[in-house]
Amino acid sequence: MPDTSSARLIATLTERLGARHVRADAEALAPHLVESRGLYRGHALALVEPGSTAEVAFTVAACAQARVPVTAQGGNTGLVGGGVPFGGIVLSLNRLNRLRAVDPLGASMTVEAGMILADVQAAAEEAGMLFPLSWAAEGTARIGGGIATNAGGLAVLAYGNARDLVLGLEVVLADGRVWNGLKALRKNNAGYDLKHAFIGSEGTLGIITAATLKLFPRVLSRSVGFVGLPSARAALALFERLRAGADRGLTAFEYIPRFGLEMVLRHGIDVRAPLEGQHAAYALVELSSPRPGADTRSELEALLAEAMEAGLVEDATIGGSAAQDAALWRLREMLPEVQKAEGGSIKHDVSLPLSRLADFLEEAEAACLAAMPGLRPCPFGHFGDGNIHFNLTQPIGMDKAAFLAEWARFNDIVHGIVERMDGSIAAEHGVGLIKRDELARTADPVGLDLMRRLKAALDPHDLLNPGKVVALSNDPPPALPV
Amino acid sequence: MPDTSSARLIATLTERLGARHVRADAEALAPHLVESRGLYRGHALALVEPGSTAEVAFTVAACAQARVPVTAQGGNTGLVGGGVPFGGIVLSLNRLNRLRAVDPLGASMTVEAGMILADVQAAAEEAGMLFPLSWAAEGTARIGGGIATNAGGLAVLAYGNARDLVLGLEVVLADGRVWNGLKALRKNNAGYDLKHAFIGSEGTLGIITAATLKLFPRVLSRSVGFVGLPSARAALALFERLRAGADRGLTAFEYIPRFGLEMVLRHGIDVRAPLEGQHAAYALVELSSPRPGADTRSELEALLAEAMEAGLVEDATIGGSAAQDAALWRLREMLPEVQKAEGGSIKHDVSLPLSRLADFLEEAEAACLAAMPGLRPCPFGHFGDGNIHFNLTQPIGMDKAAFLAEWARFNDIVHGIVERMDGSIAAEHGVGLIKRDELARTADPVGLDLMRRLKAALDPHDLLNPGKVVALSNDPPPALPV
């Protein structure tokens, strides 16, 4: 693209949006060019911050006309490089942050894409309802990004992924037209269900500007347990038992390996050991209920007592107050952070059929240890969803860079086992850049061709977040993890 | 298409599948050419019944090469003309009826598209689990058709539509290639989620040959109540109260108007009045739970007693046994059948935001009565899903044909109100032929263009169930309701 044409585009956008909202200076651009963990660093012509759907549409239409790529960004908290621009403009949705409507009786709310997730949760609560989507970065992540990446998080077991919480969408298409699909309906078979094409497409098929979300009755009783277990296999048996006994009242089943809890207790601030002895594995379990008068604590006690009698559980504690529950949750939530204190970590975000979880953990740990004795596996996370963050902490004393240089080798080992067990190598964080080429290598070729056809049909000039998820051209990856 | 070319196609298919499974005689074709209510009558070259996914792929590839349309059919129980062929072949999935795998621990099962829905339910139960999808025609409907139409039915309130119960799909594409997307994962963000493009597309984008389904813990306690209410508005208030009090334990909330119950008691066999007095409206409510020891009867009693104290409920009864529960359900299930005894019925399958349900019922009934005094509205159905079968029974003594000739006029009235309240004119039965042109007139034009682009991308020669859902050509509708 000749410079004059991009200069003309910037002038056009500046005229419509105002100079404050079209910034080409390095200071304004800097926070929008890097992946949140620093894995990628991109570049862009300008940061454009529209204040309305109409301004987003104007911006995208102008870019389409000039054939300039558009990378949409919310809170830029993604972990796969999906929001990093490599040329073109960064389109920030952050000024589109209004609550458009809330309907407690209809159990729905309509929000703009740039609303911070925690603000969405708070608005639901103010209306006497619950919006359950939740993850660590909820104080900075934006709802539009969460939907565009079909985010998972801490409440998937009972409420589903972001996709399951969306009733309708408003989307700006690659040519700048606006699709208004903001329906608040539980049933709608009026033609193809278009919203699903955009949810989880990571900004490559359209730009989500607003969403109508499902709300749920507020939780009135909650109880959290921390359980010591002899093995991952016992965790699976415990999960099966709690699922049968509590059904959708089981709102969390998180897995923590012994080494994970050790790291938390060693490096975490304001933490103490939840149980007296040590166990091979731990599970954080939560029961909750919106029913007035529900007594989830007694229920959880009874379920865990039965599991202990059955020999599945070695020890368990139940938080007796909201503060104690929060302290137990903190042991799980600190895990990503405390790993940094032990050196380099090679990460995998994988999912398995629930029935293969224990097989996977046993086999993948053994294979990784065989490949590098001294390695310290820390597989943790959303066990009840079949989703494990299979992280590998470097051997003590090894050079960090030398360890991280082995990333691809461990990818091959871990993802190979995942593939063989019919799992997914991209469970909740998405594909972005980091898994794009691996997806292309490992996906069903017919499925991959379908993805390319969808991309070509909805974004024929490859202008929306080009090079992410599925690459259309033969370009090499624009950057490698650093 | 010249006759020689279609003769060659039939010969090719016969050679591969055997003469028993490629039938061009009128007797074999007859049941596959009509909509289940007789609204449409089509025509086809042949009925083709492949016995495996490979044979489906072969058939579709041969048709693609010969440019011969393919209309996929399961149990042919649809209500919108979606499965009726107008030329080309009818591809019956009914021989693909194997249970491929069941995994109770993983809470999933993989079935072929032609398995009868009731057999899928039974296979889940045999494995100690629940597959909740259920509707009147479950003894003849096939699971593939249920998924292809994103069927709703009687268990949507707690478990969702067919779409929500699908983890993975196997699909034969328009060119005969097979996409294997049979994953049994709760989380999978490895690229675009392709299964959603095929679910609810009514066989126009691909032919579903197998599916991996979600299973749930079996229900161990169930209680059914039949409630007399002063108005639709009271029904809405009762629904809100039960949703807050029972959450996902509320597994049904069905609406029956006074005239509906009258018809059931007048024409139904082996029925008796559930309550002593008469009420403006009725609700059938069901609480169920998979928790061992759950006492849904006491819960339901308490909830209904509170609602009565609050003045929402005029009278209520609770079935004390499985047989009594079934008798209460029968009052609801007979409704579609007994309407026939009162003459012609003009039907609408609409959905509304939950908070607009009472407004809609009041306004639509008044508008229809104003348009034709003596008309007898019978709006009933899945109130808790916002889905009303807004049916209109003819005035007493009016000529049936003359009444049915008013179909389009009442469509305009009812659907006009639905549109204004941001509802859907096609809630659970789909679009097929019967609503295709109305969808084209009323849908968001950008959304409609997206649908056409999807169709063109996945079926560029318009060979899969052509003319259904979205019409690509300017052909007039191939048939009108009779």
PDB file of C-alpha atoms in Angstrom, chain A residues 103-107 129 149-153 156 158-159 161 163 173 175 177-180 183-194 196 198 200-202 204-205 216-217 236 240 243-248 290-292 299 351-355 382 385 387 422-424 426-431 439 444 446-447 449-451 453-455 457-458 460 469-470, chain B residues 103-107 129 149-153 156 158-159 161 163 173 175 177-180 183-194 196 198 200-202 204-205 216-217 236 240 243-248 290-292 299 351-355 382 385 387 422-424 426-431 439 444 446-447 449-451 453-455 457-458 460 469-470:
ATOM      1  CA  ASP A 103     -34.206  -7.205  31.425  1.00  0.00           C
ATOM      2  CA  PRO A 104     -34.277  -9.234  34.659  1.00  0.00           C
ATOM      3  CA  LEU A 105     -37.670 -10.787  33.904  1.00  0.00           C
ATOM      4  CA  GLY A 106     -36.478 -11.824  30.445  1.00  0.00           C
ATOM      5  CA  ALA A 107     -33.155 -12.881  32.003  1.00  0.00           C
ATOM      6  CA  MET A 129     -29.301 -11.560  38.386  1.00  0.00           C
ATOM      7  CA  THR A 149     -12.548 -15.821  21.525  1.00  0.00           C
ATOM      8  CA  ASN A 150     -15.326 -17.968  23.024  1.00  0.00           C
ATOM      9  CA  ALA A 151     -13.600 -17.616  26.389  1.00  0.00           C
ATOM     10  CA  GLY A 152     -13.986 -20.274  29.050  1.00  0.00           C
ATOM     11  CA  GLY A 153     -12.878 -19.558  32.582  1.00  0.00           C
ATOM     12  CA  VAL A 156     -18.007 -23.273  32.449  1.00  0.00           C
ATOM     13  CA  ALA A 158     -22.449 -25.243  35.139  1.00  0.00           C
ATOM     14  CA  TYR A 159     -22.980 -22.332  32.737  1.00  0.00           C
ATOM     15  CA  ASN A 161     -18.428 -21.188  27.572  1.00  0.00           C
ATOM     16  CA  ARG A 163     -20.744 -19.072  23.288  1.00  0.00           C
ATOM     17  CA  LEU A 173     -18.778  -7.091   8.662  1.00  0.00           C
ATOM     18  CA  ASP A 175     -17.182  -4.422   4.177  1.00  0.00           C
ATOM     19  CA  ARG A 177     -22.091  -3.212   6.914  1.00  0.00           C
ATOM     20  CA  VAL A 178     -23.766  -3.847  10.261  1.00  0.00           C
ATOM     21  CA  TRP A 179     -25.581  -7.103  10.971  1.00  0.00           C
ATOM     22  CA  ASN A 180     -28.165  -6.594  13.683  1.00  0.00           C
ATOM     23  CA  LYS A 183     -32.313 -11.001  19.666  1.00  0.00           C
ATOM     24  CA  ALA A 184     -33.104 -11.965  23.270  1.00  0.00           C
ATOM     25  CA  LEU A 185     -34.692 -15.304  22.363  1.00  0.00           C
ATOM     26  CA  ARG A 186     -34.201 -18.783  23.815  1.00  0.00           C
ATOM     27  CA  LYS A 187     -35.429 -20.367  20.604  1.00  0.00           C
ATOM     28  CA  ASN A 188     -34.933 -18.993  17.135  1.00  0.00           C
ATOM     29  CA  ASN A 189     -34.754 -21.112  14.007  1.00  0.00           C
ATOM     30  CA  ALA A 190     -35.371 -18.287  11.553  1.00  0.00           C
ATOM     31  CA  GLY A 191     -32.628 -19.318   9.143  1.00  0.00           C
ATOM     32  CA  TYR A 192     -28.988 -20.076   9.836  1.00  0.00           C
ATOM     33  CA  ASP A 193     -27.811 -19.146  13.323  1.00  0.00           C
ATOM     34  CA  LEU A 194     -25.260 -16.581  12.209  1.00  0.00           C
ATOM     35  CA  HIS A 196     -22.060 -18.823  15.950  1.00  0.00           C
ATOM     36  CA  PHE A 198     -18.586 -14.883  14.759  1.00  0.00           C
ATOM     37  CA  GLY A 200     -14.825 -17.770  18.666  1.00  0.00           C
ATOM     38  CA  SER A 201     -13.585 -16.469  15.299  1.00  0.00           C
ATOM     39  CA  GLU A 202     -11.106 -14.145  17.021  1.00  0.00           C
ATOM     40  CA  THR A 204     -11.241 -12.752  11.649  1.00  0.00           C
ATOM     41  CA  LEU A 205     -14.811 -12.937  10.289  1.00  0.00           C
ATOM     42  CA  PHE A 216     -29.285 -16.508  35.537  1.00  0.00           C
ATOM     43  CA  PRO A 217     -30.804 -16.440  39.015  1.00  0.00           C
ATOM     44  CA  LEU A 236     -11.858 -38.387  37.951  1.00  0.00           C
ATOM     45  CA  GLU A 240     -18.106 -38.545  38.420  1.00  0.00           C
ATOM     46  CA  ARG A 243     -21.670 -34.812  39.055  1.00  0.00           C
ATOM     47  CA  ALA A 244     -24.166 -37.573  39.758  1.00  0.00           C
ATOM     48  CA  GLY A 245     -24.849 -36.297  43.275  1.00  0.00           C
ATOM     49  CA  ALA A 246     -25.043 -32.569  42.668  1.00  0.00           C
ATOM     50  CA  ASP A 247     -25.662 -32.237  38.919  1.00  0.00           C
ATOM     51  CA  ARG A 248     -25.664 -28.602  37.936  1.00  0.00           C
ATOM     52  CA  PRO A 290     -29.931 -20.133  43.620  1.00  0.00           C
ATOM     53  CA  ARG A 291     -32.671 -21.791  45.681  1.00  0.00           C
ATOM     54  CA  PRO A 292     -33.719 -19.891  48.788  1.00  0.00           C
ATOM     55  CA  GLU A 299     -24.756 -31.266  50.752  1.00  0.00           C
ATOM     56  CA  SER A 351      -8.924 -30.528  26.434  1.00  0.00           C
ATOM     57  CA  LEU A 352      -9.795 -34.192  26.486  1.00  0.00           C
ATOM     58  CA  PRO A 353     -12.937 -36.275  26.593  1.00  0.00           C
ATOM     59  CA  LEU A 354     -13.685 -36.396  30.331  1.00  0.00           C
ATOM     60  CA  SER A 355     -13.217 -40.152  30.414  1.00  0.00           C
ATOM     61  CA  HIS A 382     -10.750 -26.904  34.714  1.00  0.00           C
ATOM     62  CA  ASP A 385     -14.623 -29.277  31.683  1.00  0.00           C
ATOM     63  CA  ASN A 387      -9.633 -28.703  30.160  1.00  0.00           C
ATOM     64  CA  ASP A 422      -9.286 -37.192  20.409  1.00  0.00           C
ATOM     65  CA  GLY A 423      -8.704 -34.042  22.397  1.00  0.00           C
ATOM     66  CA  SER A 424      -8.118 -30.437  21.375  1.00  0.00           C
ATOM     67  CA  ALA A 426      -6.687 -25.246  21.768  1.00  0.00           C
ATOM     68  CA  ALA A 427      -9.265 -25.614  24.494  1.00  0.00           C
ATOM     69  CA  GLU A 428     -10.147 -22.181  25.824  1.00  0.00           C
ATOM     70  CA  HIS A 429      -7.467 -19.656  24.851  1.00  0.00           C
ATOM     71  CA  GLY A 430      -7.990 -20.000  21.124  1.00  0.00           C
ATOM     72  CA  VAL A 431      -5.624 -20.274  18.191  1.00  0.00           C
ATOM     73  CA  LEU A 439      -3.785 -26.216  13.689  1.00  0.00           C
ATOM     74  CA  ASP A 444      -8.983 -32.540   9.724  1.00  0.00           C
ATOM     75  CA  VAL A 446     -11.743 -31.067   5.176  1.00  0.00           C
ATOM     76  CA  GLY A 447     -12.495 -29.024   8.294  1.00  0.00           C
ATOM     77  CA  ASP A 449     -10.801 -26.219   4.034  1.00  0.00           C
ATOM     78  CA  LEU A 450     -14.244 -25.351   5.430  1.00  0.00           C
ATOM     79  CA  MET A 451     -12.644 -22.776   7.716  1.00  0.00           C
ATOM     80  CA  ARG A 453     -14.043 -21.132   2.754  1.00  0.00           C
ATOM     81  CA  LEU A 454     -15.860 -19.412   5.607  1.00  0.00           C
ATOM     82  CA  LYS A 455     -13.069 -16.874   5.873  1.00  0.00           C
ATOM     83  CA  ALA A 457     -16.907 -15.916   2.102  1.00  0.00           C
ATOM     84  CA  LEU A 458     -17.090 -13.408   4.958  1.00  0.00           C
ATOM     85  CA  PRO A 460     -12.874 -11.994   0.809  1.00  0.00           C
ATOM     86  CA  VAL A 469      -6.551 -18.644  13.240  1.00  0.00           C
ATOM     87  CA  VAL A 470      -6.375 -19.765   9.602  1.00  0.00           C
TER      88      VAL A 470
ATOM     89  CA  ASP B 103     -19.250 -43.219  27.241  1.00  0.00           C
ATOM     90  CA  PRO B 104     -21.126 -42.757  30.537  1.00  0.00           C
ATOM     91  CA  LEU B 105     -18.051 -41.468  32.383  1.00  0.00           C
ATOM     92  CA  GLY B 106     -17.409 -38.929  29.621  1.00  0.00           C
ATOM     93  CA  ALA B 107     -21.158 -38.223  29.505  1.00  0.00           C
ATOM     94  CA  MET B 129     -27.564 -41.598  31.699  1.00  0.00           C
ATOM     95  CA  THR B 149     -33.505 -28.615  12.221  1.00  0.00           C
ATOM     96  CA  ASN B 150     -32.194 -27.658  15.685  1.00  0.00           C
ATOM     97  CA  ALA B 151     -35.357 -29.154  17.137  1.00  0.00           C
ATOM     98  CA  GLY B 152     -36.756 -27.919  20.429  1.00  0.00           C
ATOM     99  CA  GLY B 153     -39.429 -29.914  22.194  1.00  0.00           C
ATOM    100  CA  VAL B 156     -35.483 -27.178  26.305  1.00  0.00           C
ATOM    101  CA  ALA B 158     -33.383 -27.083  31.439  1.00  0.00           C
ATOM    102  CA  TYR B 159     -31.327 -28.772  28.719  1.00  0.00           C
ATOM    103  CA  ASN B 161     -32.342 -27.071  22.020  1.00  0.00           C
ATOM    104  CA  ARG B 163     -27.897 -27.465  19.152  1.00  0.00           C
ATOM    105  CA  LEU B 173     -20.446 -31.877   2.222  1.00  0.00           C
ATOM    106  CA  ASP B 175     -19.128 -32.200  -3.045  1.00  0.00           C
ATOM    107  CA  ARG B 177     -16.266 -35.041   1.020  1.00  0.00           C
ATOM    108  CA  VAL B 178     -16.662 -36.087   4.659  1.00  0.00           C
ATOM    109  CA  TRP B 179     -15.902 -33.675   7.484  1.00  0.00           C
ATOM    110  CA  ASN B 180     -15.063 -35.589  10.641  1.00  0.00           C
ATOM    111  CA  LYS B 183     -15.204 -34.660  19.090  1.00  0.00           C
ATOM    112  CA  ALA B 184     -16.542 -35.388  22.581  1.00  0.00           C
ATOM    113  CA  LEU B 185     -15.142 -32.206  24.129  1.00  0.00           C
ATOM    114  CA  ARG B 186     -16.743 -29.619  26.408  1.00  0.00           C
ATOM    115  CA  LYS B 187     -14.232 -27.000  25.305  1.00  0.00           C
ATOM    116  CA  ASN B 188     -12.673 -26.747  21.898  1.00  0.00           C
ATOM    117  CA  ASN B 189     -11.469 -23.486  20.378  1.00  0.00           C
ATOM    118  CA  ALA B 190      -9.312 -25.075  17.691  1.00  0.00           C
ATOM    119  CA  GLY B 191     -10.509 -22.799  14.905  1.00  0.00           C
ATOM    120  CA  TYR B 192     -14.043 -21.949  13.833  1.00  0.00           C
ATOM    121  CA  ASP B 193     -16.729 -24.109  15.434  1.00  0.00           C
ATOM    122  CA  LEU B 194     -17.995 -25.624  12.197  1.00  0.00           C
ATOM    123  CA  HIS B 196     -22.930 -24.765  14.270  1.00  0.00           C
ATOM    124  CA  PHE B 198     -24.759 -27.379   9.913  1.00  0.00           C
ATOM    125  CA  GLY B 200     -30.330 -25.960  12.079  1.00  0.00           C
ATOM    126  CA  SER B 201     -29.458 -25.553   8.392  1.00  0.00           C
ATOM    127  CA  GLU B 202     -32.165 -28.062   7.408  1.00  0.00           C
ATOM    128  CA  THR B 204     -29.067 -27.088   2.898  1.00  0.00           C
ATOM    129  CA  LEU B 205     -25.369 -26.800   3.819  1.00  0.00           C
ATOM    130  CA  PHE B 216     -26.714 -35.963  31.635  1.00  0.00           C
ATOM    131  CA  PRO B 217     -27.225 -37.668  34.985  1.00  0.00           C
ATOM    132  CA  LEU B 236     -45.412 -15.097  33.551  1.00  0.00           C
ATOM    133  CA  GLU B 240     -40.393 -15.955  37.200  1.00  0.00           C
ATOM    134  CA  ARG B 243     -37.251 -20.018  37.967  1.00  0.00           C
ATOM    135  CA  ALA B 244     -35.841 -18.138  40.935  1.00  0.00           C
ATOM    136  CA  GLY B 245     -36.939 -20.839  43.365  1.00  0.00           C
ATOM    137  CA  ALA B 246     -35.989 -23.962  41.462  1.00  0.00           C
ATOM    138  CA  ASP B 247     -33.498 -22.771  38.837  1.00  0.00           C
ATOM    139  CA  ARG B 248     -32.520 -25.644  36.590  1.00  0.00           C
ATOM    140  CA  PRO B 290     -30.829 -36.161  39.493  1.00  0.00           C
ATOM    141  CA  ARG B 291     -29.787 -35.867  43.147  1.00  0.00           C
ATOM    142  CA  PRO B 292     -30.270 -39.016  45.212  1.00  0.00           C
ATOM    143  CA  GLU B 299     -40.268 -28.480  46.774  1.00  0.00           C
ATOM    144  CA  SER B 351     -40.925 -16.994  20.147  1.00  0.00           C
ATOM    145  CA  LEU B 352     -40.660 -13.812  22.183  1.00  0.00           C
ATOM    146  CA  PRO B 353     -38.325 -12.391  24.756  1.00  0.00           C
ATOM    147  CA  LEU B 354     -39.659 -13.938  27.982  1.00  0.00           C
ATOM    148  CA  SER B 355     -40.553 -10.540  29.388  1.00  0.00           C
ATOM    149  CA  HIS B 382     -43.228 -23.952  25.752  1.00  0.00           C
ATOM    150  CA  ASP B 385     -38.682 -21.029  26.496  1.00  0.00           C
ATOM    151  CA  ASN B 387     -42.029 -20.282  22.537  1.00  0.00           C
ATOM    152  CA  ASP B 422     -38.300  -8.524  18.642  1.00  0.00           C
ATOM    153  CA  GLY B 423     -39.453 -12.117  18.505  1.00  0.00           C
ATOM    154  CA  SER B 424     -38.974 -14.851  15.922  1.00  0.00           C
ATOM    155  CA  ALA B 426     -39.731 -19.510  13.306  1.00  0.00           C
ATOM    156  CA  ALA B 427     -39.026 -20.658  16.831  1.00  0.00           C
ATOM    157  CA  GLU B 428     -38.547 -24.403  16.831  1.00  0.00           C
ATOM    158  CA  HIS B 429     -39.992 -25.922  13.654  1.00  0.00           C
ATOM    159  CA  GLY B 430     -37.647 -24.117  11.291  1.00  0.00           C
ATOM    160  CA  VAL B 431     -38.156 -22.340   7.993  1.00  0.00           C
ATOM    161  CA  LEU B 439     -38.107 -14.892   6.169  1.00  0.00           C
ATOM    162  CA  ASP B 444     -32.450  -8.193   8.556  1.00  0.00           C
ATOM    163  CA  VAL B 446     -27.560  -7.959   5.984  1.00  0.00           C
ATOM    164  CA  GLY B 447     -28.300 -11.187   7.851  1.00  0.00           C
ATOM    165  CA  ASP B 449     -27.149 -11.733   2.622  1.00  0.00           C
ATOM    166  CA  LEU B 450     -24.862 -13.528   5.094  1.00  0.00           C
ATOM    167  CA  MET B 451     -27.086 -16.599   4.892  1.00  0.00           C
ATOM    168  CA  ARG B 453     -23.126 -16.170   1.234  1.00  0.00           C
ATOM    169  CA  LEU B 454     -22.853 -19.143   3.590  1.00  0.00           C
ATOM    170  CA  LYS B 455     -25.035 -21.196   1.281  1.00  0.00           C
ATOM    171  CA  ALA B 457     -19.709 -20.958   0.069  1.00  0.00           C
ATOM    172  CA  LEU B 458     -20.730 -24.425   1.246  1.00  0.00           C
ATOM    173  CA  PRO B 460     -21.949 -23.452  -4.636  1.00  0.00           C
ATOM    174  CA  VAL B 469     -34.596 -21.857   4.116  1.00  0.00           C
ATOM    175  CA  VAL B 470     -32.991 -19.314   1.777  1.00  0.00           C
TER     176      VAL B 470
END
